[in-house]
PDB file of N, CA and C in Angstrom:
ATOM      1  N   UNK A   1       6.212  11.622  -2.704  1.00 68.00           N
ATOM      2  CA  UNK A   1       5.840  10.728  -3.869  1.00 68.00           C
ATOM      3  C   UNK A   1       4.725   9.883  -3.159  1.00 68.00           C
ATOM      4  N   UNK A   2       4.788  10.479  -1.696  1.00 76.00           N
ATOM      5  CA  UNK A   2       3.373   9.262  -0.544  1.00 76.00           C
ATOM      6  C   UNK A   2       2.356  10.480  -0.795  1.00 76.00           C
ATOM      7  N   UNK A   3       2.706  11.873  -1.552  1.00 83.00           N
ATOM      8  CA  UNK A   3       1.783  12.926  -0.931  1.00 83.00           C
ATOM      9  C   UNK A   3       0.656  13.189  -1.686  1.00 83.00           C
ATOM     10  N   UNK A   4       0.708  11.843  -3.103  1.00 90.00           N
ATOM     11  CA  UNK A   4      -0.536  12.496  -3.613  1.00 90.00           C
ATOM     12  C   UNK A   4      -1.456  10.846  -3.292  1.00 90.00           C
ATOM     13  N   UNK A   5      -0.981  10.297  -2.080  1.00 93.00           N
ATOM     14  CA  UNK A   5      -1.849   9.360  -2.116  1.00 93.00           C
ATOM     15  C   UNK A   5      -2.847   9.592  -0.463  1.00 93.00           C
ATOM     16  N   UNK A   6      -4.249   9.195  -0.726  1.00 96.00           N
ATOM     17  CA  UNK A   6      -5.543   9.574   0.074  1.00 96.00           C
ATOM     18  C   UNK A   6      -4.360   8.928   1.413  1.00 96.00           C
ATOM     19  N   UNK A   7      -5.551   9.324   2.170  1.00 95.00           N
ATOM     20  CA  UNK A   7      -4.576   9.225   4.514  1.00 95.00           C
ATOM     21  C   UNK A   7      -4.888   7.295   4.157  1.00 95.00           C
ATOM     22  N   UNK A   8      -6.097   7.041   3.558  1.00 97.00           N
ATOM     23  CA  UNK A   8      -6.453   5.332   2.967  1.00 97.00           C
ATOM     24  C   UNK A   8      -5.788   4.839   3.226  1.00 97.00           C
ATOM     25  N   UNK A   9      -5.047   5.402   1.783  1.00 96.00           N
ATOM     26  CA  UNK A   9      -4.006   4.684   0.944  1.00 96.00           C
ATOM     27  C   UNK A   9      -2.736   4.337   1.478  1.00 96.00           C
ATOM     28  N   UNK A  10      -2.130   5.716   2.297  1.00 92.00           N
ATOM     29  CA  UNK A  10      -1.083   5.778   3.332  1.00 92.00           C
ATOM     30  C   UNK A  10      -1.225   4.501   3.923  1.00 92.00           C
ATOM     31  N   UNK A  11      -2.475   4.449   4.499  1.00 95.00           N
ATOM     32  CA  UNK A  11      -2.549   3.347   5.921  1.00 95.00           C
ATOM     33  C   UNK A  11      -2.310   2.308   4.895  1.00 95.00           C
ATOM     34  N   UNK A  12      -2.893   1.977   4.135  1.00 95.00           N
ATOM     35  CA  UNK A  12      -2.957   0.607   3.306  1.00 95.00           C
ATOM     36  C   UNK A  12      -0.716   0.106   2.683  1.00 95.00           C
ATOM     37  N   UNK A  13      -0.275   1.316   2.214  1.00 92.00           N
ATOM     38  CA  UNK A  13       0.974   1.808   2.140  1.00 92.00           C
ATOM     39  C   UNK A  13       1.854   1.319   3.529  1.00 92.00           C
ATOM     40  N   UNK A  14       1.046   1.391   4.274  1.00 91.00           N
ATOM     41  CA  UNK A  14       2.472   1.417   5.468  1.00 91.00           C
ATOM     42  C   UNK A  14       1.698  -0.147   6.557  1.00 91.00           C
ATOM     43  N   UNK A  15       1.174  -0.975   6.049  1.00 94.00           N
ATOM     44  CA  UNK A  15       0.152  -2.123   6.489  1.00 94.00           C
ATOM     45  C   UNK A  15       1.660  -2.870   5.163  1.00 94.00           C
ATOM     46  N   UNK A  16       1.288  -2.732   4.197  1.00 91.00           N
ATOM     47  CA  UNK A  16       1.610  -3.112   3.402  1.00 91.00           C
ATOM     48  C   UNK A  16       3.971  -3.371   3.944  1.00 91.00           C
ATOM     49  N   UNK A  17       4.175  -2.791   3.806  1.00 88.00           N
ATOM     50  CA  UNK A  17       5.281  -2.559   4.436  1.00 88.00           C
ATOM     51  C   UNK A  17       5.954  -3.462   5.596  1.00 88.00           C
ATOM     52  N   UNK A  18       4.596  -3.159   6.898  1.00 89.00           N
ATOM     53  CA  UNK A  18       4.645  -3.957   7.708  1.00 89.00           C
ATOM     54  C   UNK A  18       4.344  -6.001   7.346  1.00 89.00           C
ATOM     55  N   UNK A  19       4.624  -6.353   6.127  1.00 88.00           N
ATOM     56  CA  UNK A  19       4.550  -7.365   5.338  1.00 88.00           C
ATOM     57  C   UNK A  19       2.960  -8.147   5.442  1.00 88.00           C
ATOM     58  N   UNK A  20       1.592  -6.985   6.035  1.00 94.00           N
ATOM     59  CA  UNK A  20       0.847  -7.630   6.066  1.00 94.00           C
ATOM     60  C   UNK A  20       0.226  -8.049   4.199  1.00 94.00           C
ATOM     61  N   UNK A  21      -0.730  -9.256   4.158  1.00 94.00           N
ATOM     62  CA  UNK A  21      -1.566  -9.293   2.910  1.00 94.00           C
ATOM     63  C   UNK A  21      -2.113  -8.466   3.109  1.00 94.00           C
ATOM     64  N   UNK A  22      -2.826  -8.516   1.563  1.00 95.00           N
ATOM     65  CA  UNK A  22      -4.161  -7.753   1.714  1.00 95.00           C
ATOM     66  C   UNK A  22      -5.449  -8.718   2.379  1.00 95.00           C
ATOM     67  N   UNK A  23      -6.064  -9.501   2.907  1.00 97.00           N
ATOM     68  CA  UNK A  23      -5.859 -10.204   3.129  1.00 97.00           C
ATOM     69  C   UNK A  23      -6.727  -9.750   5.065  1.00 97.00           C
ATOM     70  N   UNK A  24      -5.581 -10.072   5.411  1.00 98.00           N
ATOM     71  CA  UNK A  24      -4.805  -9.236   6.938  1.00 98.00           C
ATOM     72  C   UNK A  24      -5.291  -7.554   6.463  1.00 98.00           C
ATOM     73  N   UNK A  25      -4.610  -6.729   5.653  1.00 98.00           N
ATOM     74  CA  UNK A  25      -5.055  -4.998   5.908  1.00 98.00           C
ATOM     75  C   UNK A  25      -6.377  -5.069   6.444  1.00 98.00           C
ATOM     76  N   UNK A  26      -7.436  -6.377   4.579  1.00 98.00           N
ATOM     77  CA  UNK A  26      -8.680  -5.853   5.166  1.00 98.00           C
ATOM     78  C   UNK A  26      -9.230  -6.286   6.733  1.00 98.00           C
ATOM     79  N   UNK A  27      -8.769  -7.244   7.159  1.00 98.00           N
ATOM     80  CA  UNK A  27      -9.068  -7.375   8.189  1.00 98.00           C
ATOM     81  C   UNK A  27      -9.155  -6.435   9.085  1.00 98.00           C
ATOM     82  N   UNK A  28      -8.019  -6.064   9.150  1.00 98.00           N
ATOM     83  CA  UNK A  28      -7.660  -5.222  10.310  1.00 98.00           C
ATOM     84  C   UNK A  28      -7.754  -3.252  10.249  1.00 98.00           C
ATOM     85  N   UNK A  29      -8.223  -3.121   8.991  1.00 98.00           N
ATOM     86  CA  UNK A  29      -9.014  -1.882   8.517  1.00 98.00           C
ATOM     87  C   UNK A  29     -10.803  -1.783   8.607  1.00 98.00           C
ATOM     88  N   UNK A  30     -10.944  -2.721   8.746  1.00 98.00           N
ATOM     89  CA  UNK A  30     -12.493  -3.458   8.393  1.00 98.00           C
ATOM     90  C   UNK A  30     -13.068  -2.970   7.283  1.00 98.00           C
ATOM     91  N   UNK A  31     -12.401  -3.519   6.580  1.00 98.00           N
ATOM     92  CA  UNK A  31     -12.799  -3.616   4.561  1.00 98.00           C
ATOM     93  C   UNK A  31     -12.859  -4.468   4.334  1.00 98.00           C
ATOM     94  N   UNK A  32     -13.360  -4.592   2.938  1.00 98.00           N
ATOM     95  CA  UNK A  32     -13.459  -5.380   1.690  1.00 98.00           C
ATOM     96  C   UNK A  32     -11.685  -5.993   1.285  1.00 98.00           C
ATOM     97  N   UNK A  33     -12.067  -7.285   0.878  1.00 98.00           N
ATOM     98  CA  UNK A  33     -10.320  -7.764   0.418  1.00 98.00           C
ATOM     99  C   UNK A  33     -10.369  -7.204  -1.094  1.00 98.00           C
ATOM    100  N   UNK A  34     -11.712  -6.984  -1.739  1.00 98.00           N
ATOM    101  CA  UNK A  34     -11.340  -6.177  -2.697  1.00 98.00           C
ATOM    102  C   UNK A  34     -11.489  -4.799  -2.353  1.00 98.00           C
ATOM    103  N   UNK A  35     -12.028  -3.974  -1.569  1.00 98.00           N
ATOM    104  CA  UNK A  35     -11.183  -2.424  -1.525  1.00 98.00           C
ATOM    105  C   UNK A  35      -9.774  -2.421  -1.465  1.00 98.00           C
ATOM    106  N   UNK A  36      -9.307  -3.289  -0.397  1.00 98.00           N
ATOM    107  CA  UNK A  36      -7.510  -3.508  -0.522  1.00 98.00           C
ATOM    108  C   UNK A  36      -7.063  -3.722  -2.036  1.00 98.00           C
ATOM    109  N   UNK A  37      -7.531  -4.492  -2.708  1.00 96.00           N
ATOM    110  CA  UNK A  37      -6.781  -4.812  -3.453  1.00 96.00           C
ATOM    111  C   UNK A  37      -7.239  -3.980  -5.098  1.00 96.00           C
ATOM    112  N   UNK A  38      -8.283  -2.991  -4.368  1.00 97.00           N
ATOM    113  CA  UNK A  38      -8.514  -1.679  -5.843  1.00 97.00           C
ATOM    114  C   UNK A  38      -7.814  -0.391  -5.016  1.00 97.00           C
ATOM    115  N   UNK A  39      -7.459  -0.587  -3.728  1.00 96.00           N
ATOM    116  CA  UNK A  39      -6.995   0.271  -3.131  1.00 96.00           C
ATOM    117  C   UNK A  39      -5.253   0.477  -3.754  1.00 96.00           C
ATOM    118  N   UNK A  40      -4.987  -1.245  -3.554  1.00 94.00           N
ATOM    119  CA  UNK A  40      -3.272  -1.686  -3.686  1.00 94.00           C
ATOM    120  C   UNK A  40      -3.334  -1.129  -5.606  1.00 94.00           C
ATOM    121  N   UNK A  41      -4.531  -1.573  -6.731  1.00 94.00           N
ATOM    122  CA  UNK A  41      -4.347  -0.882  -7.967  1.00 94.00           C
ATOM    123  C   UNK A  41      -3.718   0.535  -8.870  1.00 94.00           C
ATOM    124  N   UNK A  42      -5.221   1.391  -6.942  1.00 95.00           N
ATOM    125  CA  UNK A  42      -4.546   2.927  -6.729  1.00 95.00           C
ATOM    126  C   UNK A  42      -2.933   3.286  -6.805  1.00 95.00           C
ATOM    127  N   UNK A  43      -3.283   2.897  -6.160  1.00 93.00           N
ATOM    128  CA  UNK A  43      -1.781   3.170  -5.101  1.00 93.00           C
ATOM    129  C   UNK A  43      -0.202   3.207  -6.299  1.00 93.00           C
ATOM    130  N   UNK A  44      -0.515   1.380  -7.198  1.00 93.00           N
ATOM    131  CA  UNK A  44       0.599   1.184  -7.865  1.00 93.00           C
ATOM    132  C   UNK A  44       0.719   1.874  -8.656  1.00 93.00           C
ATOM    133  N   UNK A  45      -0.465   2.562  -9.671  1.00 93.00           N
ATOM    134  CA  UNK A  45      -1.052   3.604 -10.442  1.00 93.00           C
ATOM    135  C   UNK A  45      -0.296   5.157 -10.381  1.00 93.00           C
ATOM    136  N   UNK A  46      -0.622   5.162  -9.037  1.00 93.00           N
ATOM    137  CA  UNK A  46      -0.173   6.955  -8.604  1.00 93.00           C
ATOM    138  C   UNK A  46       1.540   7.156  -8.594  1.00 93.00           C
ATOM    139  N   UNK A  47       2.052   6.004  -8.045  1.00 90.00           N
ATOM    140  CA  UNK A  47       3.518   5.880  -8.040  1.00 90.00           C
ATOM    141  C   UNK A  47       3.806   5.769  -9.033  1.00 90.00           C
ATOM    142  N   UNK A  48       3.389   5.147  -9.967  1.00 91.00           N
ATOM    143  CA  UNK A  48       4.140   4.419 -11.203  1.00 91.00           C
ATOM    144  C   UNK A  48       4.624   3.338 -11.073  1.00 91.00           C
ATOM    145  N   UNK A  49       4.465   2.555 -10.615  1.00 91.00           N
ATOM    146  CA  UNK A  49       4.339   0.981 -10.167  1.00 91.00           C
ATOM    147  C   UNK A  49       4.482   0.351 -11.172  1.00 91.00           C
ATOM    148  N   UNK A  50       4.627  -1.024 -11.636  1.00 89.00           N
ATOM    149  CA  UNK A  50       4.579  -1.529 -12.668  1.00 89.00           C
ATOM    150  C   UNK A  50       3.911  -2.582 -11.906  1.00 89.00           C
ATOM    151  N   UNK A  51       4.237  -3.852 -10.484  1.00 87.00           N
ATOM    152  CA  UNK A  51       3.819  -4.587 -10.214  1.00 87.00           C
ATOM    153  C   UNK A  51       3.400  -4.231  -8.026  1.00 87.00           C
ATOM    154  N   UNK A  52       2.996  -5.164  -7.668  1.00 83.00           N
ATOM    155  CA  UNK A  52       2.724  -5.371  -6.421  1.00 83.00           C
ATOM    156  C   UNK A  52       4.588  -5.512  -5.682  1.00 83.00           C
ATOM    157  N   UNK A  53       5.188  -6.275  -6.762  1.00 85.00           N
ATOM    158  CA  UNK A  53       6.569  -6.262  -6.078  1.00 85.00           C
ATOM    159  C   UNK A  53       7.394  -5.190  -5.707  1.00 85.00           C
ATOM    160  N   UNK A  54       6.951  -4.699  -7.081  1.00 88.00           N
ATOM    161  CA  UNK A  54       7.526  -2.569  -6.909  1.00 88.00           C
ATOM    162  C   UNK A  54       7.117  -2.534  -5.665  1.00 88.00           C
ATOM    163  N   UNK A  55       6.195  -2.238  -5.524  1.00 85.00           N
ATOM    164  CA  UNK A  55       5.130  -1.027  -4.255  1.00 85.00           C
ATOM    165  C   UNK A  55       6.193  -1.794  -3.091  1.00 85.00           C
ATOM    166  N   UNK A  56       6.259  -3.042  -2.690  1.00 85.00           N
ATOM    167  CA  UNK A  56       7.392  -3.866  -1.589  1.00 85.00           C
ATOM    168  C   UNK A  56       9.085  -3.478  -1.700  1.00 85.00           C
ATOM    169  N   UNK A  57       9.566  -3.170  -2.645  1.00 86.00           N
ATOM    170  CA  UNK A  57      10.989  -3.135  -3.138  1.00 86.00           C
ATOM    171  C   UNK A  57      11.077  -1.955  -2.342  1.00 86.00           C
ATOM    172  N   UNK A  58      10.192  -1.008  -3.300  1.00 86.00           N
ATOM    173  CA  UNK A  58       9.964   0.481  -3.223  1.00 86.00           C
ATOM    174  C   UNK A  58       9.790   0.781  -1.732  1.00 86.00           C
ATOM    175  N   UNK A  59       9.363   0.108  -0.603  1.00 84.00           N
ATOM    176  CA  UNK A  59       8.696   0.353   0.739  1.00 84.00           C
ATOM    177  C   UNK A  59       9.803  -0.095   1.325  1.00 84.00           C
ATOM    178  N   UNK A  60      11.099  -0.830   0.758  1.00 83.00           N
ATOM    179  CA  UNK A  60      11.533  -2.017   1.302  1.00 83.00           C
ATOM    180  C   UNK A  60      12.716  -0.653   2.041  1.00 83.00           C
ATOM    181  N   UNK A  61      13.448  -0.026   0.472  1.00 86.00           N
ATOM    182  CA  UNK A  61      14.459   1.074   0.542  1.00 86.00           C
ATOM    183  C   UNK A  61      14.181   1.877   0.344  1.00 86.00           C
ATOM    184  N   UNK A  62      13.166   2.382   1.300  1.00 81.00           N
ATOM    185  CA  UNK A  62      12.932   3.607   1.923  1.00 81.00           C
ATOM    186  C   UNK A  62      12.590   3.394   2.814  1.00 81.00           C
ATOM    187  N   UNK A  63      12.782   2.716   3.698  1.00 75.00           N
ATOM    188  CA  UNK A  63      11.758   2.710   5.190  1.00 75.00           C
ATOM    189  C   UNK A  63      12.191   3.901   5.989  1.00 75.00           C
ATOM    190  N   UNK A  64      13.167   4.542   6.158  1.00 71.00           N
ATOM    191  CA  UNK A  64      13.457   5.627   7.038  1.00 71.00           C
ATOM    192  C   UNK A  64      12.814   7.110   6.310  1.00 71.00           C
ATOM    193  N   UNK A  65      12.242   6.669   4.842  1.00 69.00           N
ATOM    194  CA  UNK A  65      11.309   8.252   4.303  1.00 69.00           C
ATOM    195  C   UNK A  65      10.072   8.254   4.631  1.00 69.00           C
ATOM    196  N   UNK A  66       9.500   6.185   4.900  1.00 67.00           N
ATOM    197  CA  UNK A  66       7.864   6.875   4.868  1.00 67.00           C
ATOM    198  C   UNK A  66       7.598   6.068   6.797  1.00 67.00           C
ATOM    199  N   UNK A  67       7.028   7.302   7.065  1.00 61.00           N
ATOM    200  CA  UNK A  67       6.317   6.754   8.236  1.00 61.00           C
ATOM    201  C   UNK A  67       5.320   7.403   8.514  1.00 61.00           C
TER     202      UNK A  67
END
């Protein structure tokens, strides 16, 4: 499922899984908050989720499969 994501999108997915918020992800990756927001939107669309919480639920339910 994550195979369609870019390397940066996977980095962001893993940081979301760790519980980081967009502001914290932006600071950690040295990118803007808006860039993180754009990546989150793209991730949501590529994975077919309706919102951010659906992404978080997926990540929590599949922690062992996502590395």
